[in-house]
Structure formats: structure tokens, C-alpha cells
Short mmCIF file of C-alpha atoms in Angstrom, two decimals:
data_model
loop_
_atom_site.label_atom_id
_atom_site.label_comp_id
_atom_site.label_asym_id
_atom_site.label_seq_id
_atom_site.Cartn_x
_atom_site.Cartn_y
_atom_site.Cartn_z
CA MET A 694 7.21 -146.87 144.85
CA THR A 695 6.08 -145.81 148.28
CA THR A 696 7.63 -142.64 149.64
CA ASN A 697 7.77 -141.72 153.31
CA PRO A 698 8.83 -138.11 153.94
CA THR A 699 10.53 -138.74 157.28
CA ILE A 700 11.79 -141.65 159.32
CA THR A 701 11.94 -141.22 163.07
CA PRO A 702 13.28 -143.90 165.43
CA PRO A 703 10.71 -144.96 168.00
CA ALA A 704 10.92 -143.47 171.46
CA GLY A 705 9.47 -145.42 174.37
CA ARG A 706 6.58 -147.43 173.04
CA ILE A 707 7.38 -149.31 169.84
CA GLU A 708 5.90 -147.63 166.81
CA PRO A 709 3.57 -149.88 164.80
CA ILE A 710 3.81 -150.74 161.14
CA ARG A 711 1.28 -148.67 159.24
CA VAL A 712 -0.47 -149.86 156.07
CA ASP A 713 -3.02 -147.27 154.98
CA ASN A 714 -5.24 -146.95 158.08
CA LEU A 715 -4.19 -150.31 159.56
CA LEU A 716 -1.69 -150.44 162.44
CA ILE A 717 0.25 -153.68 162.98
CA SER A 718 2.23 -154.49 166.10
CA PHE A 719 3.28 -157.64 167.95
CA THR A 720 2.78 -159.34 171.29
CA THR A 721 4.45 -162.13 173.22
CA GLU A 722 1.77 -162.33 175.93
CA TYR A 723 -0.92 -165.04 175.94
CA LEU A 724 -3.65 -166.64 177.99
CA ARG A 725 -3.71 -170.44 177.96
CA ILE A 726 -7.22 -171.57 176.99
CA TRP A 727 -6.92 -175.35 176.79
CA ASP A 728 -4.48 -178.22 176.32
CA THR A 729 -4.65 -181.94 175.63
CA ASP A 730 -3.49 -183.00 179.07
CA GLY A 731 -5.13 -186.32 179.90
CA LEU A 732 -6.16 -187.07 176.29
CA ARG A 733 -4.73 -189.63 173.89
CA ALA A 734 -4.43 -187.03 171.14
CA LYS A 735 -1.07 -185.55 170.18
CA PRO A 736 0.02 -183.01 172.82
CA ALA A 737 -1.05 -179.46 171.99
CA SER A 738 -1.99 -176.19 173.67
CA PHE A 739 -4.34 -173.41 172.60
CA TRP A 740 -3.62 -169.78 173.45
CA HIS A 741 -5.33 -166.41 173.12
CA PRO A 742 -3.04 -163.40 172.42
CA THR A 743 -3.46 -160.70 175.07
CA PRO A 744 -1.69 -157.47 174.02
CA ALA A 745 -0.94 -155.44 177.15
CA PRO A 746 -3.43 -152.54 177.34
CA ASP A 747 -0.82 -150.13 178.69
CA VAL A 748 1.57 -150.90 175.84
CA LEU A 749 -0.81 -151.71 172.98
CA PRO A 750 -4.11 -150.00 173.77
CA GLY A 751 -6.84 -150.72 171.24
CA TYR A 752 -5.07 -153.71 169.66
CA PHE A 753 -6.83 -156.98 168.83
CA PRO A 754 -5.69 -160.49 167.83
CA LEU A 755 -6.33 -161.84 164.34
CA GLY A 756 -7.01 -165.30 165.75
CA ASP A 757 -5.84 -167.74 168.39
CA VAL A 758 -2.64 -169.80 168.47
CA VAL A 759 -2.06 -173.55 168.66
CA THR A 760 1.32 -175.02 169.61
CA ARG A 761 2.60 -178.54 169.95
CA GLY A 762 3.25 -179.68 173.50
CA HIS A 763 2.20 -178.15 176.78
CA GLY A 764 5.06 -175.71 177.33
CA ASN A 765 4.52 -172.06 178.18
CA ILE A 766 4.88 -169.82 175.12
CA ASN A 767 4.74 -166.48 176.95
CA GLY A 768 7.76 -164.35 176.14
CA ASN A 769 9.08 -166.59 173.38
CA THR A 770 6.36 -166.71 170.70
CA VAL A 771 5.35 -163.69 168.61
CA VAL A 772 2.10 -163.00 166.78
CA ALA A 773 0.75 -159.95 165.01
CA VAL A 774 -1.96 -157.82 166.60
CA VAL A 775 -3.83 -155.00 164.88
CA CYS A 776 -5.49 -151.67 165.54
CA ASP A 777 -7.59 -149.28 163.47
CA ALA A 778 -5.72 -145.99 162.97
CA ASP A 779 -7.34 -142.75 164.08
CA THR A 780 -6.99 -141.28 160.60
CA ALA A 781 -9.14 -142.46 157.71
CA SER A 782 -7.95 -144.39 154.68
CA SER A 783 -6.13 -142.51 151.93
CA ASP A 784 -8.96 -143.71 149.68
CA PRO A 785 -12.21 -142.05 150.81
CA THR A 786 -14.23 -144.91 149.29
CA LYS A 787 -12.73 -147.38 151.78
CA GLY A 788 -13.92 -147.79 155.32
CA LYS A 789 -12.16 -148.78 158.50
CA SER A 790 -9.30 -151.24 158.26
CA LEU A 791 -10.86 -153.55 160.87
CA ARG A 792 -14.33 -154.79 161.74
CA ARG A 793 -15.55 -157.21 164.35
CA PRO A 794 -17.12 -160.44 163.04
CA ASP A 795 -20.82 -160.54 162.29
CA ASP A 796 -21.13 -163.99 163.84
CA TYR A 797 -19.29 -167.26 164.57
CA GLU A 798 -19.64 -170.74 163.10
CA LEU A 799 -18.78 -173.78 165.25
CA ILE A 800 -15.86 -175.89 163.97
CA TRP A 801 -15.25 -178.28 166.90
CA LYS A 802 -15.91 -178.89 170.57
CA ASP A 803 -14.37 -181.39 172.94
CA SER A 804 -17.61 -183.19 173.79
CA GLY A 805 -16.92 -186.91 174.22
CA SER A 806 -13.18 -186.48 174.66
CA GLY A 807 -13.16 -186.78 178.43
CA SER A 808 -11.12 -183.58 178.73
CA LYS A 809 -10.95 -182.01 182.17
CA ARG A 810 -11.76 -178.60 180.64
CA ASP A 811 -14.09 -177.53 177.87
CA LEU A 812 -12.97 -176.15 174.52
CA SER A 813 -14.78 -175.08 171.40
CA ILE A 814 -13.23 -173.69 168.19
CA TRP A 815 -15.09 -171.18 166.04
CA ARG A 816 -14.75 -169.60 162.60
CA PRO A 817 -15.43 -165.84 162.57
CA ILE A 818 -17.92 -164.80 159.88
CA PRO A 819 -16.60 -161.46 158.58
CA PRO A 820 -18.65 -158.54 157.29
CA GLU A 821 -18.80 -158.06 153.52
CA GLY A 822 -15.50 -156.73 152.22
CA TYR A 823 -13.51 -158.09 155.18
CA ILE A 824 -11.52 -161.30 155.80
CA ALA A 825 -11.03 -163.42 158.92
CA LEU A 826 -7.41 -164.58 159.22
CA GLY A 827 -7.74 -167.06 162.09
CA SER A 828 -10.02 -169.17 164.23
CA VAL A 829 -11.08 -168.31 167.78
CA CYS A 830 -11.32 -170.58 170.83
CA SER A 831 -13.73 -170.52 173.73
CA SER A 832 -13.14 -172.08 177.15
CA ASP A 833 -16.72 -173.36 177.09
CA HIS A 834 -19.13 -174.36 174.35
CA GLU A 835 -20.55 -170.87 173.87
CA LYS A 836 -19.64 -168.42 171.12
CA PRO A 837 -16.64 -166.22 171.88
CA SER A 838 -16.97 -162.49 172.43
CA PHE A 839 -17.20 -160.38 169.29
CA ASN A 840 -14.26 -158.41 170.69
CA ALA A 841 -12.06 -161.52 170.78
CA VAL A 842 -10.84 -160.95 167.22
CA ARG A 843 -10.90 -158.52 164.33
CA CYS A 844 -11.46 -159.05 160.60
CA VAL A 845 -9.27 -157.14 158.10
CA ARG A 846 -10.36 -155.17 155.05
CA GLU A 847 -9.85 -157.39 152.02
CA ASP A 848 -7.47 -155.04 150.16
CA LEU A 849 -5.01 -155.30 153.09
CA VAL A 850 -4.61 -159.09 152.84
CA ILE A 851 -3.53 -161.54 150.17
CA ALA A 852 -4.63 -165.10 149.43
CA SER A 853 -1.95 -167.51 150.62
CA ASN A 854 -0.83 -171.10 150.69
CA THR A 855 -1.56 -173.54 153.50
CA SER A 856 1.02 -175.00 155.85
CA ASP A 857 1.45 -178.63 156.75
CA LEU A 858 -0.84 -179.97 159.44
CA ALA A 859 -0.24 -178.29 162.80
CA TRP A 860 -2.47 -180.53 164.96
CA ASP A 861 -5.55 -182.72 164.82
CA ASP A 862 -7.60 -184.40 167.52
CA LYS A 863 -7.12 -187.97 166.33
CA GLY A 864 -7.31 -190.22 169.38
CA SER A 865 -9.09 -187.63 171.52
CA GLY A 866 -12.39 -189.50 171.50
CA ALA A 867 -14.34 -186.32 170.67
CA ARG A 868 -17.49 -186.73 168.62
CA ARG A 869 -16.35 -184.12 166.08
CA ARG A 870 -13.19 -183.98 164.04
CA VAL A 871 -10.82 -181.05 163.83
CA SER A 872 -7.50 -180.27 162.17
CA THR A 873 -5.54 -177.03 162.44
CA TRP A 874 -3.47 -175.28 159.78
CA SER A 875 -1.85 -171.92 159.18
CA ALA A 876 -1.12 -169.61 156.28
CA VAL A 877 2.15 -169.67 154.33
CA PRO A 878 2.92 -166.37 152.59
CA PRO A 879 2.92 -166.45 148.78
CA VAL A 880 5.75 -165.08 146.63
CA ALA A 881 6.12 -161.39 147.37
CA ALA A 882 5.89 -158.82 144.60
CA PRO A 883 8.71 -156.24 144.38
CA GLY A 884 8.37 -153.70 147.16
CA GLU A 885 6.03 -155.86 149.28
CA ILE A 886 6.05 -158.01 152.42
CA HIS A 887 3.52 -160.77 153.05
CA LEU A 888 3.17 -161.63 156.74
CA ALA A 889 1.39 -164.59 158.31
CA SER A 890 -0.43 -163.50 161.45
CA GLY A 891 0.68 -166.53 163.50
CA SER A 892 -2.88 -167.65 164.20
CA PHE A 893 -4.34 -171.01 163.15
CA VAL A 894 -7.28 -171.92 160.94
CA GLY A 895 -9.44 -174.88 162.00
CA LEU A 896 -11.25 -177.41 159.78
CA SER A 897 -13.96 -179.84 160.81
CA ASP A 898 -12.18 -182.69 159.01
CA TYR A 899 -8.78 -184.38 158.96
CA ASN A 900 -8.17 -183.85 155.25
CA LYS A 901 -7.31 -180.47 153.80
CA PRO A 902 -9.69 -179.60 150.94
CA ALA A 903 -8.34 -178.51 147.58
CA ASN A 904 -9.96 -175.09 147.96
CA PHE A 905 -8.99 -173.92 151.42
CA PRO A 906 -8.82 -170.09 151.57
CA VAL A 907 -6.25 -168.71 153.98
CA TYR A 908 -4.78 -165.21 154.02
CA CYS A 909 -1.74 -163.17 155.04
CA LEU A 910 -1.31 -159.49 155.75
CA ARG A 911 -0.04 -157.48 152.79
CA LEU A 912 2.51 -154.78 153.63
CA LYS A 913 4.42 -152.26 151.54
CA ILE A 914 8.14 -151.72 152.08
CA GLY A 915 8.44 -148.05 153.01
CA LEU A 916 10.90 -146.19 150.78
CA GLN A 917 12.19 -142.68 151.38
CA VAL A 918 13.53 -141.08 148.19
CA ASN A 919 15.87 -138.08 148.29
CA PRO A 920 17.22 -136.07 145.33
CA ARG A 921 19.97 -137.91 143.49
CA PRO A 922 23.33 -136.17 142.94
CA MET A 923 23.67 -133.77 140.02
CA ALA A 924 25.95 -134.84 137.19
CA PRO A 925 29.39 -133.18 137.57
CA LEU A 926 30.27 -130.30 135.23
CA LEU A 927 33.81 -129.85 133.90
CA CYS A 928 34.61 -126.14 134.24
CA ALA A 929 38.36 -126.19 133.56
CA GLU A 930 41.00 -128.35 131.92
CA THR A 931 41.20 -130.50 135.08
CA PRO A 932 38.16 -131.65 137.09
CA THR A 933 37.47 -130.52 140.62
CA PRO A 934 36.89 -133.18 143.33
CA VAL A 935 33.35 -134.57 143.45
CA VAL A 936 31.50 -133.51 146.60
CA SER A 937 30.16 -136.43 148.65
CA PRO A 938 26.36 -136.35 149.10
CA ASP A 939 24.94 -135.24 152.43
CA ASN A 940 22.05 -137.74 152.49
CA PRO A 941 21.35 -141.23 151.16
CA SER A 942 19.52 -141.35 147.85
CA TYR A 943 17.14 -144.08 149.07
CA ILE A 944 16.21 -145.50 152.47
CA ALA A 945 14.20 -148.73 152.66
CA ILE A 946 12.46 -149.30 156.01
CA LEU A 947 12.37 -153.00 156.90
CA PRO A 948 10.47 -154.46 159.89
CA TRP A 949 12.50 -156.34 162.48
CA PHE A 950 11.18 -159.79 161.54
CA THR A 951 12.60 -159.51 157.99
CA ILE A 952 16.19 -159.13 159.25
CA ARG A 953 18.48 -161.64 160.91
CA ASP A 954 20.65 -159.60 163.27
CA PRO A 955 23.84 -161.24 164.60
CA ARG A 956 23.71 -159.06 167.72
CA PHE A 957 20.20 -159.90 168.95
CA SER A 958 17.96 -162.92 169.29
CA ARG A 959 14.74 -162.83 167.31
CA ILE A 960 12.70 -161.85 170.36
CA GLU A 961 15.25 -159.20 171.41
CA GLN A 962 14.96 -157.55 168.01
CA LEU A 963 11.33 -156.71 168.67
CA SER A 964 12.27 -154.35 171.50
CA ARG A 965 15.90 -153.47 170.68
CA SER A 966 15.53 -152.72 166.97
CA PRO A 967 11.91 -152.85 165.80
CA PHE A 968 12.94 -151.63 162.36
CA TYR A 969 16.05 -151.45 160.18
CA LEU A 970 17.16 -148.91 157.58
CA LEU A 971 18.75 -150.17 154.38
CA GLU A 972 20.40 -147.09 152.90
CA ARG A 973 21.64 -146.57 149.37
CA THR A 974 23.91 -143.58 148.71
CA ASP A 975 24.63 -142.68 145.08
CA GLN A 976 27.62 -140.61 143.99
CA TYR A 977 29.52 -139.96 140.79
CA LEU A 978 33.14 -141.14 140.72
CA LEU A 979 35.75 -139.89 138.25
CA VAL A 980 36.86 -142.54 135.75
CA GLY A 981 39.38 -140.38 133.87
CA TYR A 982 39.93 -137.04 132.15
CA ALA A 983 41.88 -135.77 129.15
CA ASN A 984 43.00 -132.46 127.63
CA ASN A 985 43.48 -132.54 123.85
CA THR A 986 45.93 -129.78 122.99
CA GLU A 987 46.44 -130.96 119.42
CA ASN A 988 44.81 -129.54 116.29
CA GLN A 989 42.84 -132.69 115.54
CA SER A 990 40.50 -135.05 117.38
CA ARG A 991 41.98 -137.76 119.58
CA ILE A 992 40.66 -140.96 121.17
CA PHE A 993 41.14 -141.52 124.89
CA ARG A 994 40.46 -144.76 126.80
CA TRP A 995 40.00 -145.54 130.48
CA THR A 996 39.27 -148.71 132.45
CA ALA A 997 36.93 -148.54 135.45
CA PRO A 998 36.74 -151.50 137.87
CA ARG A 999 33.25 -152.41 139.10
CA ALA A 1000 32.62 -151.96 142.80
CA GLN A 1001 30.33 -154.98 143.12
CA GLN A 1002 31.78 -158.23 144.41
CA ALA A 1003 29.74 -161.40 144.55
CA GLY A 1004 31.39 -162.33 147.84
CA SER A 1005 30.31 -159.08 149.54
CA LEU A 1006 26.69 -159.47 148.53
CA GLN A 1007 26.67 -163.14 149.49
CA ALA A 1008 28.13 -162.29 152.90
CA PHE A 1009 25.44 -159.65 153.40
CA THR A 1010 22.68 -162.13 152.53
CA HIS A 1011 24.21 -164.84 154.70
CA THR A 1012 24.35 -162.50 157.70
CA THR A 1013 21.02 -160.70 157.34
CA SER A 1014 18.96 -163.07 155.10
CA VAL A 1015 18.11 -160.09 152.83
CA GLU A 1016 18.22 -160.94 149.12
CA PHE A 1017 18.90 -158.63 146.17
CA GLY A 1018 17.00 -159.48 142.98
CA ALA A 1019 14.92 -162.21 144.65
CA GLN A 1020 12.50 -162.64 147.51
CA TRP A 1021 13.61 -163.83 150.93
CA GLN A 1022 11.43 -165.63 153.41
CA THR A 1023 11.22 -167.94 156.39
CA ASN A 1024 9.69 -171.36 156.18
CA LEU A 1025 9.73 -171.82 159.94
CA GLN A 1026 7.90 -169.98 162.71
CA ASP A 1027 11.10 -168.08 163.49
CA PRO A 1028 9.36 -166.12 164.83
CA LEU A 1029 6.95 -165.27 162.01
CA LEU A 1030 6.34 -166.60 158.53
CA PHE A 1031 6.89 -163.93 155.87
CA SER A 1032 8.04 -163.33 152.32
CA ALA A 1033 9.61 -160.07 151.16
CA ARG A 1034 11.17 -158.56 148.07
CA LEU A 1035 12.90 -155.23 147.59
CA ASP A 1036 12.00 -152.98 144.67
CA HIS A 1037 14.08 -153.54 141.52
CA ASP A 1038 14.93 -149.83 141.22
CA PHE A 1039 16.35 -149.86 144.74
CA THR A 1040 18.44 -153.03 144.31
CA GLN A 1041 19.35 -152.28 140.66
CA CYS A 1042 18.45 -155.85 139.77
CA GLU A 1043 16.28 -156.44 136.74
CA ILE A 1044 14.06 -159.50 136.57
CA HIS A 1045 16.00 -161.03 133.67
CA SER A 1046 19.42 -159.51 134.34
CA ASN A 1047 21.57 -159.23 137.43
CA GLU A 1048 24.57 -156.97 136.99
CA TRP A 1049 25.61 -157.68 140.57
CA LEU A 1050 27.19 -160.85 139.20
CA ASN A 1051 29.14 -158.98 136.51
CA ALA A 1052 32.64 -158.25 137.81
CA ALA A 1053 34.15 -157.30 134.42
CA ALA A 1054 35.79 -153.89 134.27
CA ILE A 1055 34.04 -151.16 132.29
CA GLU A 1056 35.91 -149.83 129.24
CA VAL A 1057 35.26 -146.17 128.49
CA VAL A 1058 36.19 -144.61 125.13
CA ALA A 1059 35.88 -140.90 124.36
CA VAL A 1060 36.61 -138.97 121.15
CA VAL A 1061 37.86 -135.52 122.13
CA ASP A 1062 37.84 -132.66 119.64
CA LYS A 1063 40.87 -130.42 119.27
CA ASN A 1064 41.54 -127.97 122.05
CA ARG A 1065 38.90 -129.56 124.23
CA SER A 1066 38.92 -131.29 127.65
CA VAL A 1067 36.61 -134.06 128.87
CA ALA A 1068 36.00 -135.94 132.13
CA ALA A 1069 34.20 -139.30 132.41
CA TYR A 1070 32.18 -140.36 135.47
CA LEU A 1071 30.26 -143.44 136.62
CA MET A 1072 27.64 -143.70 139.37
CA GLN A 1073 28.53 -145.85 142.39
CA SER A 1074 25.91 -146.90 144.94
CA ASP A 1075 26.98 -147.74 148.49
CA TYR A 1076 24.59 -149.85 150.60
CA ARG A 1077 24.57 -150.21 154.37
CA LEU A 1078 22.10 -151.71 156.86
CA LEU A 1079 21.49 -149.83 160.11
CA ARG A 1080 19.64 -150.71 163.29
CA ALA A 1081 17.09 -148.36 164.81
CA ASP A 1082 19.86 -146.82 166.97
CA GLY A 1083 22.02 -146.08 163.91
CA THR A 1084 24.64 -148.80 164.42
CA SER A 1085 25.71 -150.86 161.42
CA VAL A 1086 24.66 -154.48 161.09
CA THR A 1087 27.21 -155.38 158.39
CA ASN A 1088 29.95 -153.80 156.33
CA THR A 1089 29.09 -151.45 153.48
CA PHE A 1090 28.94 -153.02 150.02
CA SER A 1091 28.86 -151.21 146.67
CA TYR A 1092 27.61 -151.39 143.09
CA THR A 1093 28.79 -149.62 139.92
CA ASP A 1094 26.06 -148.80 137.41
CA GLY A 1095 27.53 -149.39 133.96
CA SER A 1096 24.66 -147.54 132.28
CA SER A 1097 25.29 -144.33 134.24
CA LEU A 1098 28.29 -143.12 132.18
CA HIS A 1099 28.42 -139.33 132.14
CA ILE A 1100 30.92 -137.33 130.06
CA SER A 1101 31.36 -133.61 130.60
CA GLN A 1102 33.25 -131.45 128.08
CA TYR A 1103 35.11 -128.22 128.63
CA VAL A 1104 35.66 -125.78 125.76
CA PRO A 1105 38.10 -123.00 126.62
CA THR A 1106 36.85 -119.54 125.78
CA GLU A 1107 38.88 -117.81 123.03
CA PRO A 1108 40.00 -114.28 123.98
CA GLU A 1109 37.95 -111.55 122.32
CA ALA A 1110 39.75 -109.33 119.78
CA VAL A 1111 40.33 -105.76 121.04
CA ILE A 1112 39.19 -103.22 118.37
CA LEU A 1113 40.93 -99.85 118.71
CA PRO A 1114 39.25 -96.68 117.35
CA ALA A 1115 40.64 -95.42 114.01
CA PRO A 1116 43.07 -92.48 114.49
CA GLU A 1117 41.88 -89.04 113.29
CA PRO A 1118 43.70 -87.75 110.18
CA VAL A 1119 46.55 -85.32 110.88
CA VAL A 1120 46.10 -81.97 109.11
CA GLU A 1121 49.43 -80.66 107.87
CA PRO A 1122 49.87 -76.87 108.57
CA THR A 1123 50.11 -74.62 105.44
CA VAL A 1124 53.35 -72.60 105.34
CA GLN A 1125 52.88 -69.13 103.73
CA PRO A 1126 55.90 -67.36 102.20
CA PRO A 1127 56.91 -64.14 104.00
CA LEU A 1128 55.22 -60.91 102.81
CA THR A 1129 57.20 -58.31 100.89
CA ASP A 1130 57.44 -54.70 102.02
CA ASP A 1131 54.98 -53.59 99.32
CA GLU A 1132 52.41 -56.24 100.46
CA ILE A 1133 52.77 -55.13 104.04
CA SER A 1134 52.27 -51.46 103.08
CA ALA A 1135 49.18 -52.31 101.03
CA ALA A 1136 47.68 -54.17 103.90
CA LEU A 1137 48.15 -51.18 106.18
CA VAL A 1138 46.47 -48.57 103.88
CA VAL A 1139 43.20 -47.26 105.39
CA PRO A 1140 40.45 -46.93 102.79
CA GLU A 1141 39.34 -43.35 102.07
CA LEU A 1142 35.94 -42.34 103.50
CA SER A 1143 33.22 -40.84 101.26
CA ALA A 1144 32.61 -37.08 101.66
CA ALA A 1145 29.67 -36.16 103.85
CA THR A 1146 26.61 -34.81 102.02
CA ASP A 1147 24.32 -32.34 103.64
CA THR A 1148 20.76 -33.38 102.82
CA ALA A 1149 19.02 -31.09 105.21
CA PRO A 1150 16.55 -28.71 103.49
#
């Protein structure tokens, strides 16, 4: 699970997606290189992405773009562009995220077609440990510049499927053959996004070979994890209200192209909300409590309705395209091909079990000892999807975790016995009988002194 310590909305220039030391952004600006005007081949145009240097300094395309027809794609077609981050990889054994190609290999040129302008298509030859994601065009028959494209470090991409045919030059009259294809993202693993760059891959044949390696970018879904709420403690015969948490327990950061936003068009999302926050807030809710004042144990029962409703989750998916417990993807260039899947811990959907579809109430049974009190709680998770400006995309929807049952017991403190000091024994006074006159006289007689003896010599 990937943890990001802070999430800050972008200010001014759109913040890129970061994967290790690779920065990914997007452009809608292109330079037309060539089209099939005047040829008998199916109409097509070839374009080179040109990220604006004042907005995306240091960014490079991953390949060129082919589209059907001759219409202008500027401002309405999106492709990924990449940049090497200033900081090094988190793994010191890995190098830069991007490298320029070592060389180019010719795939096709228009010789013999009778085209008014020249075109040649080239395959970048990447350095060892790097992958080329797209082909590059030249407006003549010479090799393109080595700065026309960048190759990506192989651990940042994933082998992918191949799309249907995009275009071939059948009928052009050229001496060589060419067909163009693109990558289709494979099934995403939990917590990952696979993104097709939008560039094409050329073949010097009309038939797609069985082994045709194409690749997509491999992204991680950023996940901020905050401390979950502490289990409530019953401190008296009746429970105190549960305090609502100050912060969400989890925040998943989703790029704009993974969300369908009813407020914006797909192109508007890129500038208006380049990312979305899917928040999950966990809190304990009281199911019931009991005070057993009898001198024997008692059984107490409560029924807790589940918060999840299939209709709420279906409405969320229908509006935003985001799936819980499964991947979601686009099969059309609308505007980018991708596949994505949220982490199972975040969605609370196991691979072989989906409690989101379980609407049955939860029965809670507690055996309470004599002179004891208990309170039962269940964890509820509230989900909401926010734009970059903090506004909500849809209504909040909730989930009750049936395995989160928490029972707290209160045992009243018995008063301590007060031990008083033992009283000192009372001494009874002795009463003497009154003296007689003779006893009084005897007591008053002074004893006679001995006669003095003179011992002097």
C-alpha cells in the first residue's frame, strides 16, 4: 500500500503524476507531420506532440500519434508526456527514469506513393534496461532527432495487449508496407493504474505477428493513510456519544482520466480537476447497550441494519465509472486508454467475497454478567469523491463492516469497607472506703529521729 504523507491541490501549473523518479503529464498540442491527402490510402494524419515549454519544461513525448481523417486534433486529443524528476530513484541501484534512444530503425517511408510531402516512420532502439513505447515520424527520409522521444525504464512499464488496426497504407502505392497499432492496457492489479501513452507502434507488414511487444505506463494509486478511530470504552452504565473523526481514515488519489465527471468534459477535467480524492472515513456507531441489574447473567440481542445499498454503489459507478471490487477501464480513446483497480483494503472487497452486496441486517448477541453493563459497536465507512477544489462529485455512500463488532464492558466499582480503629479499653476507677480517725492519725505521725552521736575525738 502506497502512502503519501500530504496531498496538496495544484496551484497554477498542473502538478504531474509522480512514479518513483518519473513525472507524467499531458498535452493537447501537436505539430502535423504528414497526412494522406492526395493518396488512395485510407485518410489518416500523423502528429508529433509538442508540450509547451513554458507550461511543461523538460517534457518529452513517448511517441507520435496517428489519427483517422485529416481533421485538426489540437485542443481535443490528449497524450501522455514525460520528464525525469530532479530527485533520484528511491532505489539507488536504478538509474534515471528516462533515456534517449541509442538509434532508430526504419519501418516505412512514402517512396513510390506520390505523396506531396515526405514521411518516414522509425522505431526507437532503447538502451539496455529501457523500453520504447511508440514510433517516431520524420518529415523527410532521415532519422529523427534523438530528442524527439524518450524511452522509459523497464520497471515503470508493463507488457500490454495490442489494439485493433489503427491505419495501414494499403492503396498508397508506396514500395514498403506499414500498419499502425497501439497498446491496450492489461488487467490492473489492486492499487495500480495501467495507462496507454496514446502513441502508435508501426509494423513493416499488414499482419500483426503473434509476438508483438507493446507496453503501457505502470502507475501506483497514491493512498494516504491516517490513524483509524480508537474503539470506544464504556465508562458508565450508559455510553457517551461517539466523537466523529476529524480526518478521513484513507484518501485515494485518482488521476483525472480515471474519473468521469458529470460537471466537466474530458478535456476540461485536465485543467479544472487534474486529480480527484476518494475519501473513506471510518467511525464506530453504537448498536445497543444494556445494564444487567439482576444477580445472574442475561442475554441481550440487538439488530443493526447495514449501511451499504447496492443501488448507491451502482449509482456511484454509473456516474463516475469507478468500480469497487473490480477493475474499471476505457476501451475507447476517451481520451486515454487505461485500466485501474482500487486496493481491496480500501474498498473492503475481497477477491472471492463482496459484502457490498449483502444487505441483511447484522444480529448481535451479548451475554452480560450480573451487575455489569455492555455496549456494542460496529464500524461504518463513509465514502465520498471530491474534485481538486473540494467540491463533491456524487453523494456519500456507506458500508458497514460486519467483522468489526466491538463490545465494551463496564464493571461498577464496589465501595471499599471503612475500617474504624478499635476503641481503647475504659479503666474503671477504684473506689476506696473512707479512712477512720485512727487511720488518719497514724498517717499523720512523724517518725522519731535517731539521737545524734558525737564521733569527734
